[in-house]
């Protein structure tokens, strides 16, 4: 396995299992993080209109020398732009200096609702080729079903907060059964990296607790997008393809569900 290893999310689109998160990365730091990530092997970058860094990410992609078609770029529609989908996506593409994104997500359910009308308009822009795949973020399983029953189309991806401390096998299984790729955000912030069991597993493999958490997502087939603006951590977080967790180690981490975060 490598950082470019990918899952099929439908329509012939392959989504790399590991991506770089960029929330709170701004300015030069955002640019340099993306260039570093692409140089150490990442092929997937996660941004959003709300992160206000799409222009820096666009510059970084252009500066990296990595061919555009080798990079999977996700951005997201802010819920308060519901009704202005086309203009918002066009602004994202202009900032990113791209003619399409690989994945476009509804960032949060607008005013808490699933909003099939927003989903319909996103599907239309997908059909036009402006986004190779479309999906949602922070949606419940019930809201996924609401979109599907209204339009006959399931989101390709649901990006939700996920980590050992948040692990819910029923929710994961509900996504798998619907053919919706689960993408986990805040993998490191949502679990205590000081947990004693996590540290013991990390020591056994000669890796860091952060690497174990990222590897745990991969063992479950969950796309994971750790964020860092530090070059050494960006490289560390991608260096997770030289070891595997044993089934009992995965089970031990699964059981951190509900563990206190710090
Ligand atoms: N859809 C949504 O609503 C939503 C919400 C939140 C996040 N996201 C996406 O998911 C991405 C990841 O989530 P996140 O940024 O909330 O949190 P995260 O990736 O879990 O954690 C990021 C934090 O961990 C630190 N860190 C990175 N690598 C580390 C390592 N190897 N050891 C110790 N600490 C490390 C980072 O610090 P440094 O940067 O200083 O290294 C940063 O403070 C975001 O960047 C964003 O792209 C989406």
mmCIF file of C-alpha atoms and ligand atoms in Angstrom:
data_model
loop_
_atom_site.group_PDB
_atom_site.id
_atom_site.type_symbol
_atom_site.label_atom_id
_atom_site.label_comp_id
_atom_site.label_asym_id
_atom_site.label_seq_id
_atom_site.Cartn_x
_atom_site.Cartn_y
_atom_site.Cartn_z
ATOM 1 C CA UNK A 1 0.000 0.000 0.000
ATOM 2 C CA UNK A 2 1.099 3.581 -0.624
ATOM 3 C CA UNK A 3 -0.260 7.052 0.079
ATOM 4 C CA UNK A 4 -1.802 6.950 -3.389
ATOM 5 C CA UNK A 5 -3.876 3.819 -2.609
ATOM 6 C CA UNK A 6 -7.461 4.547 -3.420
ATOM 7 C CA UNK A 7 -11.034 3.326 -3.111
ATOM 8 C CA UNK A 8 -13.673 3.291 -5.827
ATOM 9 C CA UNK A 9 -16.418 5.832 -5.026
ATOM 10 C CA UNK A 10 -18.494 5.173 -8.148
ATOM 11 C CA UNK A 11 -18.554 6.556 -11.654
ATOM 12 C CA UNK A 12 -14.989 5.382 -12.228
ATOM 13 C CA UNK A 13 -13.645 7.800 -9.585
ATOM 14 C CA UNK A 14 -10.856 6.573 -7.302
ATOM 15 C CA UNK A 15 -10.392 8.379 -3.979
ATOM 16 C CA UNK A 16 -7.027 8.080 -2.188
ATOM 17 C CA UNK A 17 -7.538 6.699 1.333
ATOM 18 C CA UNK A 18 -5.130 9.253 2.814
ATOM 19 C CA UNK A 19 -5.469 12.982 2.290
ATOM 20 C CA UNK A 20 -4.118 16.196 3.750
ATOM 21 C CA UNK A 21 -6.561 18.208 5.869
ATOM 22 C CA UNK A 22 -6.247 21.982 5.582
ATOM 23 C CA UNK A 23 -8.739 23.501 8.046
ATOM 24 C CA UNK A 24 -7.063 26.399 9.871
ATOM 25 C CA UNK A 25 -4.099 26.292 7.455
ATOM 26 C CA UNK A 26 -3.871 29.732 5.922
ATOM 27 C CA UNK A 27 -1.563 31.798 3.762
ATOM 28 C CA UNK A 28 1.996 30.669 3.188
ATOM 29 C CA UNK A 29 1.629 27.816 5.709
ATOM 30 C CA UNK A 30 -1.252 26.325 3.701
ATOM 31 C CA UNK A 31 0.703 26.618 0.468
ATOM 32 C CA UNK A 32 3.839 25.036 1.891
ATOM 33 C CA UNK A 33 1.931 22.234 3.619
ATOM 34 C CA UNK A 34 0.313 21.192 0.340
ATOM 35 C CA UNK A 35 3.577 21.361 -1.622
ATOM 36 C CA UNK A 36 5.310 19.298 1.093
ATOM 37 C CA UNK A 37 2.491 16.775 1.168
ATOM 38 C CA UNK A 38 2.485 16.313 -2.603
ATOM 39 C CA UNK A 39 6.263 15.898 -2.558
ATOM 40 C CA UNK A 40 6.153 13.178 0.128
ATOM 41 C CA UNK A 41 3.481 11.231 -1.743
ATOM 42 C CA UNK A 42 0.030 12.504 -0.748
ATOM 43 C CA UNK A 43 -2.327 12.597 -3.731
ATOM 44 C CA UNK A 44 -5.410 14.005 -1.987
ATOM 45 C CA UNK A 45 -6.100 17.442 -0.481
ATOM 46 C CA UNK A 46 -9.204 18.427 1.488
ATOM 47 C CA UNK A 47 -10.340 22.050 1.565
ATOM 48 C CA UNK A 48 -13.610 24.024 1.751
ATOM 49 C CA UNK A 49 -14.915 27.419 0.730
ATOM 50 C CA UNK A 50 -15.156 28.154 4.478
ATOM 51 C CA UNK A 51 -11.413 27.510 5.019
ATOM 52 C CA UNK A 52 -10.561 30.541 2.844
ATOM 53 C CA UNK A 53 -7.390 28.878 1.596
ATOM 54 C CA UNK A 54 -8.475 27.557 -1.822
ATOM 55 C CA UNK A 55 -6.317 30.162 -3.598
ATOM 56 C CA UNK A 56 -3.212 29.052 -1.682
ATOM 57 C CA UNK A 57 -3.996 25.417 -2.396
ATOM 58 C CA UNK A 58 -4.435 26.202 -6.073
ATOM 59 C CA UNK A 59 -1.029 27.879 -6.134
ATOM 60 C CA UNK A 60 0.526 24.931 -4.306
ATOM 61 C CA UNK A 61 -0.908 22.394 -6.749
ATOM 62 C CA UNK A 62 0.455 24.428 -9.648
ATOM 63 C CA UNK A 63 3.848 24.895 -7.942
ATOM 64 C CA UNK A 64 4.226 21.253 -6.893
ATOM 65 C CA UNK A 65 4.997 19.915 -10.342
ATOM 66 C CA UNK A 66 2.660 16.962 -9.677
ATOM 67 C CA UNK A 67 0.266 16.479 -12.617
ATOM 68 C CA UNK A 68 -3.235 17.767 -11.854
ATOM 69 C CA UNK A 69 -4.826 14.485 -12.897
ATOM 70 C CA UNK A 70 -2.824 12.643 -10.216
ATOM 71 C CA UNK A 71 -4.279 14.775 -7.388
ATOM 72 C CA UNK A 72 -7.705 14.293 -5.782
ATOM 73 C CA UNK A 73 -9.092 17.666 -4.662
ATOM 74 C CA UNK A 74 -12.133 18.025 -2.409
ATOM 75 C CA UNK A 75 -13.918 21.258 -1.588
ATOM 76 C CA UNK A 76 -17.207 21.998 0.141
ATOM 77 C CA UNK A 77 -20.316 24.138 -0.257
ATOM 78 C CA UNK A 78 -21.028 26.218 2.875
ATOM 79 C CA UNK A 79 -24.601 25.630 4.055
ATOM 80 C CA UNK A 80 -25.379 29.347 3.838
ATOM 81 C CA UNK A 81 -24.665 29.194 0.097
ATOM 82 C CA UNK A 82 -27.610 26.827 -0.460
ATOM 83 C CA UNK A 83 -29.375 28.179 -3.553
ATOM 84 C CA UNK A 84 -26.138 29.624 -4.937
ATOM 85 C CA UNK A 85 -24.459 26.314 -5.729
ATOM 86 C CA UNK A 86 -23.222 27.141 -9.237
ATOM 87 C CA UNK A 87 -21.707 30.518 -8.327
ATOM 88 C CA UNK A 88 -20.023 29.016 -5.257
ATOM 89 C CA UNK A 89 -18.494 26.121 -7.158
ATOM 90 C CA UNK A 90 -17.323 28.462 -9.913
ATOM 91 C CA UNK A 91 -15.648 30.654 -7.265
ATOM 92 C CA UNK A 92 -13.952 27.576 -5.778
ATOM 93 C CA UNK A 93 -12.695 26.467 -9.191
ATOM 94 C CA UNK A 94 -11.406 29.947 -9.955
ATOM 95 C CA UNK A 95 -9.544 30.130 -6.600
ATOM 96 C CA UNK A 96 -8.172 26.615 -7.011
ATOM 97 C CA UNK A 97 -7.289 27.364 -10.647
ATOM 98 C CA UNK A 98 -8.928 24.109 -11.706
ATOM 99 C CA UNK A 99 -11.597 23.287 -14.250
ATOM 100 C CA UNK A 100 -13.137 20.639 -11.990
ATOM 101 C CA UNK A 101 -12.826 19.276 -8.465
ATOM 102 C CA UNK A 102 -12.736 15.572 -7.735
ATOM 103 C CA UNK A 103 -15.243 15.753 -4.900
ATOM 104 C CA UNK A 104 -17.664 18.479 -3.851
ATOM 105 C CA UNK A 105 -19.500 18.138 -0.553
ATOM 106 C CA UNK A 106 -22.353 19.946 1.206
ATOM 107 C CA UNK A 107 -20.303 21.034 4.232
ATOM 108 C CA UNK A 108 -23.134 20.770 6.789
ATOM 109 C CA UNK A 109 -26.865 20.083 6.441
ATOM 110 C CA UNK A 110 -28.239 23.577 5.667
ATOM 111 C CA UNK A 111 -30.106 24.785 8.773
ATOM 112 C CA UNK A 112 -29.906 21.181 9.949
ATOM 113 C CA UNK A 113 -31.988 19.769 7.057
ATOM 114 C CA UNK A 114 -30.968 17.287 4.348
ATOM 115 C CA UNK A 115 -32.163 19.645 1.557
ATOM 116 C CA UNK A 116 -32.757 17.372 -1.467
ATOM 117 C CA UNK A 117 -33.135 20.515 -3.639
ATOM 118 C CA UNK A 118 -29.498 21.455 -2.921
ATOM 119 C CA UNK A 119 -28.482 17.871 -3.633
ATOM 120 C CA UNK A 120 -30.363 17.961 -6.994
ATOM 121 C CA UNK A 121 -28.447 21.073 -8.051
ATOM 122 C CA UNK A 122 -25.149 19.531 -6.989
ATOM 123 C CA UNK A 123 -25.951 16.439 -9.047
ATOM 124 C CA UNK A 124 -26.641 18.693 -12.061
ATOM 125 C CA UNK A 125 -23.228 20.381 -11.710
ATOM 126 C CA UNK A 126 -21.668 16.932 -11.373
ATOM 127 C CA UNK A 127 -23.377 15.910 -14.641
ATOM 128 C CA UNK A 128 -21.843 18.992 -16.261
ATOM 129 C CA UNK A 129 -18.396 17.768 -15.207
ATOM 130 C CA UNK A 130 -17.536 20.501 -12.701
ATOM 131 C CA UNK A 131 -17.201 17.902 -9.925
ATOM 132 C CA UNK A 132 -16.225 14.307 -10.705
ATOM 133 C CA UNK A 133 -18.096 13.148 -7.605
ATOM 134 C CA UNK A 134 -20.490 14.776 -5.144
ATOM 135 C CA UNK A 135 -21.316 14.002 -1.559
ATOM 136 C CA UNK A 136 -22.088 15.423 1.845
ATOM 137 C CA UNK A 137 -20.493 16.091 5.214
ATOM 138 C CA UNK A 138 -21.912 15.932 8.724
ATOM 139 C CA UNK A 139 -25.045 14.119 7.486
ATOM 140 C CA UNK A 140 -26.812 11.460 9.539
ATOM 141 C CA UNK A 141 -27.676 8.096 7.988
ATOM 142 C CA UNK A 142 -31.334 9.175 8.006
ATOM 143 C CA UNK A 143 -30.426 12.290 6.022
ATOM 144 C CA UNK A 144 -28.499 10.175 3.488
ATOM 145 C CA UNK A 145 -31.653 8.106 3.031
ATOM 146 C CA UNK A 146 -33.743 11.260 2.640
ATOM 147 C CA UNK A 147 -31.536 12.439 -0.241
ATOM 148 C CA UNK A 148 -31.720 9.006 -1.832
ATOM 149 C CA UNK A 149 -35.478 8.691 -1.603
ATOM 150 C CA UNK A 150 -35.986 12.172 -3.058
ATOM 151 C CA UNK A 151 -33.561 11.819 -5.977
ATOM 152 C CA UNK A 152 -32.655 8.146 -6.407
ATOM 153 C CA UNK A 153 -29.016 9.094 -5.876
ATOM 154 C CA UNK A 154 -26.927 8.435 -2.770
ATOM 155 C CA UNK A 155 -24.005 10.738 -1.956
ATOM 156 C CA UNK A 156 -20.700 9.129 -2.979
ATOM 157 C CA UNK A 157 -19.082 10.174 0.319
ATOM 158 C CA UNK A 158 -20.118 11.344 3.796
ATOM 159 C CA UNK A 159 -17.302 13.192 5.602
ATOM 160 C CA UNK A 160 -17.921 12.984 9.341
ATOM 161 C CA UNK A 161 -15.878 13.217 12.509
ATOM 162 C CA UNK A 162 -14.304 9.833 13.155
ATOM 163 C CA UNK A 163 -11.599 8.424 15.400
ATOM 164 C CA UNK A 164 -11.158 5.469 17.753
ATOM 165 C CA UNK A 165 -12.877 7.458 20.521
ATOM 166 C CA UNK A 166 -15.877 8.011 18.218
ATOM 167 C CA UNK A 167 -15.963 4.568 16.585
ATOM 168 C CA UNK A 168 -19.500 3.343 15.965
ATOM 169 C CA UNK A 169 -19.585 0.079 14.000
ATOM 170 C CA UNK A 170 -23.325 0.465 13.314
ATOM 171 C CA UNK A 171 -22.807 3.822 11.620
ATOM 172 C CA UNK A 172 -19.835 2.475 9.637
ATOM 173 C CA UNK A 173 -21.854 -0.557 8.582
ATOM 174 C CA UNK A 174 -24.816 1.652 7.570
ATOM 175 C CA UNK A 175 -22.502 3.552 5.193
ATOM 176 C CA UNK A 176 -21.001 0.360 3.768
ATOM 177 C CA UNK A 177 -24.467 -1.117 3.129
ATOM 178 C CA UNK A 178 -25.537 2.030 1.279
ATOM 179 C CA UNK A 179 -22.355 2.180 -0.812
ATOM 180 C CA UNK A 180 -21.445 5.540 0.761
ATOM 181 C CA UNK A 181 -17.726 5.975 1.402
ATOM 182 C CA UNK A 182 -17.116 7.091 4.982
ATOM 183 C CA UNK A 183 -14.447 9.786 5.212
ATOM 184 C CA UNK A 184 -13.260 10.628 8.732
ATOM 185 C CA UNK A 185 -12.232 14.094 9.839
ATOM 186 C CA UNK A 186 -10.361 15.260 12.960
ATOM 187 C CA UNK A 187 -8.716 11.828 13.391
ATOM 188 C CA UNK A 188 -6.008 13.147 15.720
ATOM 189 C CA UNK A 189 -7.901 15.827 17.607
ATOM 190 C CA UNK A 190 -10.734 13.435 18.447
ATOM 191 C CA UNK A 191 -8.691 10.824 20.302
ATOM 192 C CA UNK A 192 -6.227 11.231 23.148
ATOM 193 C CA UNK A 193 -2.793 10.524 21.679
ATOM 194 C CA UNK A 194 -1.680 9.909 25.276
ATOM 195 C CA UNK A 195 -3.981 6.917 25.760
ATOM 196 C CA UNK A 196 -1.901 4.131 27.331
ATOM 197 C CA UNK A 197 -3.213 1.335 25.069
ATOM 198 C CA UNK A 198 -2.625 3.430 21.986
ATOM 199 C CA UNK A 199 0.916 4.208 23.124
ATOM 200 C CA UNK A 200 1.640 0.533 23.806
ATOM 201 C CA UNK A 201 0.470 -0.443 20.296
ATOM 202 C CA UNK A 202 2.558 2.370 18.812
ATOM 203 C CA UNK A 203 5.652 1.239 20.690
ATOM 204 C CA UNK A 204 5.120 -2.352 19.534
ATOM 205 C CA UNK A 205 5.262 -1.187 15.915
ATOM 206 C CA UNK A 206 7.977 1.439 16.438
ATOM 207 C CA UNK A 207 5.640 4.215 15.247
ATOM 208 C CA UNK A 208 3.878 7.197 16.842
ATOM 209 C CA UNK A 209 0.367 7.149 18.356
ATOM 210 C CA UNK A 210 -0.750 9.477 15.524
ATOM 211 C CA UNK A 211 0.454 6.934 12.958
ATOM 212 C CA UNK A 212 -1.471 4.157 14.724
ATOM 213 C CA UNK A 213 -4.681 6.238 14.668
ATOM 214 C CA UNK A 214 -4.273 6.947 10.948
ATOM 215 C CA UNK A 215 -3.472 3.287 10.233
ATOM 216 C CA UNK A 216 -6.570 2.242 12.226
ATOM 217 C CA UNK A 217 -8.764 4.214 9.789
ATOM 218 C CA UNK A 218 -7.117 2.469 6.846
ATOM 219 C CA UNK A 219 -7.690 -0.957 8.433
ATOM 220 C CA UNK A 220 -11.405 -0.102 8.486
ATOM 221 C CA UNK A 221 -11.409 1.183 4.881
ATOM 222 C CA UNK A 222 -12.188 4.706 6.114
ATOM 223 C CA UNK A 223 -10.685 7.638 4.193
ATOM 224 C CA UNK A 224 -8.621 9.764 6.609
ATOM 225 C CA UNK A 225 -7.434 13.359 6.241
ATOM 226 C CA UNK A 226 -5.031 14.383 9.046
ATOM 227 C CA UNK A 227 -4.052 18.050 9.015
ATOM 228 C CA UNK A 228 -0.621 19.435 9.757
ATOM 229 C CA UNK A 229 1.347 22.448 8.613
ATOM 230 C CA UNK A 230 4.624 20.987 9.907
ATOM 231 C CA UNK A 231 6.733 19.193 7.325
ATOM 232 C CA UNK A 232 7.938 16.465 9.669
ATOM 233 C CA UNK A 233 4.386 15.664 10.816
ATOM 234 C CA UNK A 234 3.029 15.752 7.255
ATOM 235 C CA UNK A 235 5.627 13.108 6.359
ATOM 236 C CA UNK A 236 5.020 11.129 9.571
ATOM 237 C CA UNK A 237 1.270 11.018 8.992
ATOM 238 C CA UNK A 238 1.781 9.523 5.532
ATOM 239 C CA UNK A 239 4.323 6.972 6.719
ATOM 240 C CA UNK A 240 1.635 4.460 7.611
ATOM 241 C CA UNK A 241 1.952 1.953 4.789
ATOM 242 C CA UNK A 242 4.918 -0.028 6.177
ATOM 243 C CA UNK A 243 3.015 -1.715 9.023
ATOM 244 C CA UNK A 244 -0.384 -3.268 9.677
ATOM 245 C CA UNK A 245 -2.429 -3.516 12.855
ATOM 246 C CA UNK A 246 -3.359 -7.017 14.007
ATOM 247 C CA UNK A 247 -7.087 -7.756 14.395
ATOM 248 C CA UNK A 248 -6.789 -7.702 18.214
ATOM 249 C CA UNK A 249 -5.087 -4.296 18.052
ATOM 250 C CA UNK A 250 -7.870 -2.952 15.825
ATOM 251 C CA UNK A 251 -10.419 -4.353 18.293
ATOM 252 C CA UNK A 252 -8.626 -2.724 21.224
ATOM 253 C CA UNK A 253 -8.703 0.643 19.462
ATOM 254 C CA UNK A 254 -12.364 0.138 18.486
ATOM 255 C CA UNK A 255 -13.081 -0.269 22.196
ATOM 256 C CA UNK A 256 -11.791 3.262 22.874
ATOM 257 C CA UNK A 257 -15.275 4.321 21.744
ATOM 258 C CA UNK A 258 -16.494 6.846 24.266
ATOM 259 C CA UNK A 259 -13.027 7.371 25.763
ATOM 260 C CA UNK A 260 -12.485 10.858 27.061
ATOM 261 C CA UNK A 261 -10.701 13.135 24.627
ATOM 262 C CA UNK A 262 -8.186 15.714 25.750
HETATM 263 N N1 LIG B 1 -16.295 18.482 7.194
HETATM 264 C C1 LIG B 1 -16.101 19.100 8.330
HETATM 265 O O1 LIG B 1 -17.018 19.656 8.952
HETATM 266 C C2 LIG B 1 -14.715 19.139 8.895
HETATM 267 C C3 LIG B 1 -14.523 19.538 10.227
HETATM 268 C C4 LIG B 1 -13.227 19.527 10.740
HETATM 269 C C5 LIG B 1 -12.181 19.101 9.929
HETATM 270 N N2 LIG B 1 -12.394 18.745 8.625
HETATM 271 C C6 LIG B 1 -11.272 18.340 7.725
HETATM 272 O O2 LIG B 1 -10.542 17.312 8.359
HETATM 273 C C7 LIG B 1 -9.184 17.721 8.487
HETATM 274 C C8 LIG B 1 -8.570 17.099 9.716
HETATM 275 O O3 LIG B 1 -9.245 17.474 10.893
HETATM 276 P P1 LIG B 1 -8.679 18.564 11.939
HETATM 277 O O4 LIG B 1 -7.821 19.535 11.240
HETATM 278 O O5 LIG B 1 -9.874 19.044 12.668
HETATM 279 O O6 LIG B 1 -7.856 17.721 12.977
HETATM 280 P P2 LIG B 1 -6.725 16.563 12.949
HETATM 281 O O7 LIG B 1 -6.191 16.351 11.601
HETATM 282 O O8 LIG B 1 -7.293 15.430 13.704
HETATM 283 O O9 LIG B 1 -5.639 17.214 13.892
HETATM 284 C C9 LIG B 1 -4.918 18.344 13.521
HETATM 285 C C10 LIG B 1 -4.089 18.756 14.741
HETATM 286 O O10 LIG B 1 -3.185 17.697 15.079
HETATM 287 C C11 LIG B 1 -1.845 18.178 14.990
HETATM 288 N N3 LIG B 1 -1.029 17.103 14.417
HETATM 289 C C12 LIG B 1 -0.902 16.769 13.117
HETATM 290 N N4 LIG B 1 -0.107 15.698 12.981
HETATM 291 C C13 LIG B 1 0.289 15.348 14.222
HETATM 292 C C14 LIG B 1 1.134 14.318 14.710
HETATM 293 N N5 LIG B 1 1.729 13.443 13.884
HETATM 294 N N6 LIG B 1 1.322 14.232 16.058
HETATM 295 C C15 LIG B 1 0.720 15.102 16.893
HETATM 296 N N7 LIG B 1 -0.096 16.102 16.485
HETATM 297 C C16 LIG B 1 -0.314 16.224 15.148
HETATM 298 C C17 LIG B 1 -1.902 19.407 14.115
HETATM 299 O O11 LIG B 1 -0.916 20.339 14.463
HETATM 300 P P3 LIG B 1 0.101 21.041 13.396
HETATM 301 O O12 LIG B 1 -0.681 21.500 12.211
HETATM 302 O O13 LIG B 1 0.633 22.173 14.221
HETATM 303 O O14 LIG B 1 1.120 20.005 13.065
HETATM 304 C C18 LIG B 1 -3.272 19.985 14.450
HETATM 305 O O15 LIG B 1 -3.226 20.731 15.652
HETATM 306 C C19 LIG B 1 -9.297 19.254 8.540
HETATM 307 O O16 LIG B 1 -8.057 19.892 8.369
HETATM 308 C C20 LIG B 1 -10.301 19.475 7.449
HETATM 309 O O17 LIG B 1 -9.684 19.348 6.178
HETATM 310 C C21 LIG B 1 -13.646 18.738 8.110
#
